[in-house]
Coordinates of N, CA, C and O in Angstrom, one line a residue:
M1 N 0.8 -1.2 0.0 CA 0.0 0.0 0.0 C 0.9 1.2 0.0 O 1.9 1.3 0.7
S2 N 0.5 2.2 -0.7 CA 1.2 3.4 -0.9 C 1.1 4.3 0.4 O 0.0 4.4 1.0
K3 N 2.2 4.9 0.8 CA 2.1 5.8 2.0 C 1.3 7.1 1.7 O 0.7 7.6 2.6
Y4 N 1.4 7.6 0.5 CA 0.7 8.8 0.2 C -0.3 8.6 -1.0 O 0.0 7.8 -1.9
S5 N -1.4 9.2 -0.9 CA -2.4 9.1 -2.0 C -2.0 9.8 -3.2 O -1.2 10.8 -3.2
P6 N -2.5 9.4 -4.4 CA -2.2 10.1 -5.6 C -2.7 11.6 -5.6 O -2.0 12.5 -6.1
Q7 N -3.7 11.9 -4.9 CA -4.2 13.3 -4.8 C -3.2 14.1 -4.0 O -2.9 15.3 -4.4
F8 N -2.7 13.6 -2.9 CA -1.7 14.3 -2.1 C -0.4 14.5 -3.0 O 0.1 15.6 -3.0
K9 N 0.0 13.5 -3.7 CA 1.2 13.6 -4.5 C 1.0 14.7 -5.5 O 1.9 15.6 -5.8
L10 N -0.1 14.7 -6.2 CA -0.4 15.7 -7.2 C -0.4 17.1 -6.6 O 0.1 18.1 -7.2
K11 N -1.0 17.3 -5.4 CA -1.0 18.6 -4.8 C 0.4 19.1 -4.5 O 0.7 20.2 -4.8
V12 N 1.2 18.2 -4.0 CA 2.6 18.6 -3.7 C 3.4 19.0 -5.0 O 4.1 20.0 -5.0
V13 N 3.2 18.2 -6.0 CA 3.8 18.4 -7.3 C 3.4 19.8 -7.9 O 4.2 20.6 -8.3
K14 N 2.1 20.0 -7.9 CA 1.6 21.3 -8.4 C 2.1 22.5 -7.6 O 2.4 23.5 -8.1
D15 N 2.1 22.3 -6.2 CA 2.7 23.4 -5.4 C 4.1 23.6 -5.7 O 4.6 24.8 -5.7
Y16 N 4.9 22.6 -5.9 CA 6.3 22.7 -6.2 C 6.5 23.4 -7.6 O 7.3 24.3 -7.7
L17 N 5.7 23.0 -8.6 CA 5.9 23.6 -9.9 C 5.4 25.1 -9.9 O 5.9 25.9 -10.7
K18 N 4.5 25.4 -9.0 CA 4.0 26.7 -9.0 C 4.9 27.7 -8.2 O 5.2 28.8 -8.7
S19 N 5.4 27.2 -7.1 CA 6.2 28.1 -6.2 C 7.7 27.7 -6.1 O 8.5 28.5 -5.7
G20 N 8.0 26.4 -6.3 CA 9.4 26.0 -6.1 C 9.7 25.8 -4.6 O 8.8 25.9 -3.8
G21 N 10.9 25.6 -4.3 CA 11.3 25.4 -2.9 C 11.0 24.1 -2.3 O 10.0 23.9 -1.5
Q22 N 11.8 23.1 -2.6 CA 11.6 21.7 -2.1 C 11.7 21.7 -0.6 O 10.9 21.0 0.0
R23 N 12.7 22.4 -0.1 CA 12.9 22.3 1.4 C 11.7 22.9 2.1 O 11.2 22.3 3.1
W24 N 11.2 24.0 1.6 CA 10.0 24.6 2.3 C 8.8 23.7 2.2 O 8.1 23.5 3.2
L25 N 8.5 23.1 1.0 CA 7.4 22.2 0.9 C 7.6 20.9 1.7 O 6.6 20.4 2.3
A26 N 8.8 20.4 1.8 CA 9.1 19.2 2.6 C 8.8 19.5 4.0 O 8.2 18.7 4.7
H27 N 9.2 20.6 4.5 CA 8.9 21.0 5.9 C 7.4 21.2 6.1 O 6.9 20.8 7.1
L28 N 6.7 21.9 5.2 CA 5.3 22.2 5.3 C 4.5 20.9 5.3 O 3.6 20.7 6.2
Y29 N 4.8 19.9 4.4 CA 4.0 18.7 4.4 C 4.6 17.5 5.2 O 4.1 16.4 5.2
E30 N 5.8 17.8 5.8 CA 6.5 16.8 6.6 C 6.8 15.5 5.8 O 6.5 14.4 6.1
I31 N 7.5 15.8 4.6 CA 7.9 14.7 3.7 C 9.4 14.9 3.3 O 9.9 16.0 3.6
N32 N 10.0 14.0 2.7 CA 11.4 14.1 2.2 C 11.4 14.9 0.9 O 10.6 14.8 0.1
T33 N 12.5 15.7 0.8 CA 12.7 16.4 -0.5 C 12.9 15.4 -1.6 O 12.5 15.7 -2.8
S34 N 13.5 14.2 -1.4 CA 13.6 13.3 -2.4 C 12.3 12.8 -3.0 O 12.2 12.5 -4.2
D35 N 11.3 12.7 -2.1 CA 10.0 12.3 -2.6 C 9.4 13.4 -3.5 O 8.9 13.0 -4.6
I36 N 9.6 14.6 -3.2 CA 9.1 15.7 -4.0 C 9.8 15.7 -5.4 O 9.2 15.8 -6.4
R37 N 11.1 15.4 -5.4 CA 11.9 15.4 -6.6 C 11.4 14.2 -7.5 O 11.2 14.4 -8.7
K38 N 11.3 13.0 -6.9 CA 10.8 11.8 -7.6 C 9.4 12.0 -8.2 O 9.2 11.7 -9.4
W39 N 8.5 12.5 -7.4 CA 7.1 12.7 -7.9 C 7.1 13.7 -9.0 O 6.4 13.6 -10.0
T40 N 7.9 14.8 -8.9 CA 7.9 15.9 -9.9 C 8.4 15.4 -11.2 O 7.8 15.6 -12.3
L41 N 9.6 14.7 -11.2 CA 10.2 14.2 -12.4 C 9.3 13.1 -13.1 O 9.1 13.1 -14.3
S42 N 8.6 12.3 -12.2 CA 7.7 11.3 -12.8 C 6.5 12.0 -13.4 O 6.1 11.6 -14.5
Y43 N 6.0 12.9 -12.8 CA 4.8 13.7 -13.3 C 5.1 14.4 -14.6 O 4.4 14.4 -15.6
Q44 N 6.3 15.0 -14.7 CA 6.7 15.7 -15.9 C 7.0 14.8 -17.0 O 6.7 15.1 -18.2
S45 N 7.5 13.6 -16.8 CA 7.8 12.7 -17.9 C 6.7 11.8 -18.3 O 6.5 11.5 -19.5
N46 N 5.8 11.4 -17.3 CA 4.8 10.4 -17.6 C 3.3 10.9 -17.3 O 2.4 10.2 -17.6
G47 N 3.2 12.1 -16.8 CA 1.8 12.6 -16.5 C 1.2 12.1 -15.2 O 1.9 11.4 -14.4
L48 N 0.0 12.3 -15.1 CA -0.8 12.0 -13.8 C -0.8 10.5 -13.5 O -0.7 10.1 -12.4
S49 N -0.8 9.7 -14.5 CA -0.9 8.2 -14.3 C 0.4 7.7 -13.5 O 0.3 6.7 -12.9
S50 N 1.5 8.4 -13.6 CA 2.7 7.9 -12.9 C 2.6 8.1 -11.4 O 3.3 7.5 -10.6
L51 N 1.6 8.9 -10.9 CA 1.4 9.1 -9.5 C 0.4 8.2 -8.9 O 0.3 8.1 -7.7
K52 N -0.3 7.5 -9.7 CA -1.3 6.6 -9.2 C -0.7 5.2 -8.8 O 0.4 4.8 -9.3
K53 N -1.5 4.5 -8.0 CA -1.0 3.2 -7.5 C -1.0 2.2 -8.7 O -1.9 2.2 -9.5
R54 N 0.1 1.4 -8.7 CA 0.2 0.4 -9.8 C -0.5 -0.9 -9.3 O -0.4 -1.3 -8.2
V55 N -1.1 -1.5 -10.3 CA -1.8 -2.8 -10.1 C -0.9 -3.9 -10.7 O -0.7 -3.8 -11.9
Y56 N -0.5 -4.8 -9.9 CA 0.3 -5.9 -10.4 C -0.5 -7.1 -10.8 O -1.5 -7.4 -10.1
Q57 N -0.1 -7.8 -11.8 CA -0.9 -9.0 -12.2 C -0.3 -10.2 -11.5 O 0.9 -10.3 -11.2
H58 N -1.3 -11.1 -11.2 CA -0.9 -12.3 -10.5 C -1.1 -13.5 -11.5 O -2.2 -13.6 -12.0
H59 N -0.1 -14.3 -11.7 CA -0.3 -15.4 -12.6 C -0.2 -16.7 -11.9 O 0.5 -16.9 -10.9
T60 N -1.0 -17.7 -12.4 CA -1.1 -19.0 -11.8 C 0.2 -19.7 -12.1 O 0.9 -19.5 -13.1
P61 N 0.5 -20.7 -11.2 CA 1.7 -21.5 -11.5 C 1.7 -22.2 -12.8 O 2.7 -22.4 -13.5
E62 N 0.5 -22.7 -13.2 CA 0.3 -23.3 -14.5 C 0.7 -22.4 -15.7 O 1.3 -22.8 -16.7
F63 N 0.2 -21.2 -15.6 CA 0.6 -20.2 -16.6 C 2.1 -20.0 -16.7 O 2.6 -19.9 -17.8
K64 N 2.7 -19.8 -15.6 CA 4.1 -19.6 -15.5 C 4.9 -20.8 -16.2 O 5.8 -20.6 -16.9
K65 N 4.4 -22.0 -15.9 CA 5.0 -23.2 -16.4 C 4.9 -23.2 -18.0 O 5.8 -23.6 -18.7
S66 N 3.7 -22.8 -18.4 CA 3.5 -22.8 -19.9 C 4.3 -21.8 -20.6 O 4.8 -22.0 -21.7
V67 N 4.6 -20.7 -19.9 CA 5.5 -19.6 -20.5 C 6.9 -20.2 -20.6 O 7.6 -20.0 -21.6
I68 N 7.4 -20.8 -19.5 CA 8.7 -21.4 -19.5 C 8.8 -22.5 -20.6 O 9.9 -22.5 -21.3
Q69 N 7.8 -23.3 -20.8 CA 7.9 -24.3 -21.8 C 7.9 -23.7 -23.2 O 8.6 -24.1 -24.1
Y70 N 7.2 -22.6 -23.4 CA 7.1 -21.9 -24.7 C 8.5 -21.3 -25.0 O 9.0 -21.4 -26.1
V71 N 9.1 -20.7 -24.0 CA 10.4 -20.1 -24.2 C 11.5 -21.1 -24.5 O 12.4 -20.9 -25.3
K72 N 11.4 -22.3 -23.9 CA 12.4 -23.3 -24.1 C 12.4 -23.9 -25.5 O 13.4 -24.3 -26.0
V73 N 11.2 -23.9 -26.1 CA 11.0 -24.5 -27.5 C 11.6 -23.6 -28.5 O 12.1 -22.7 -28.7

């Protein structure tokens, strides 16, 4: 589970892009400056979807075995 919601991340990123000052924002929101930097770079390169929670796929053992067999052939 993500520590921060996508809405919070977006708010911090927009505040940073609007006013700048990583240290000030980090102190204001009580977060690390590295988080602000990561979120901002991610948002600028990939947009809003990069701030949202990722959903990982779960594969059955049978499917994994079939993939391995396919690759071996």
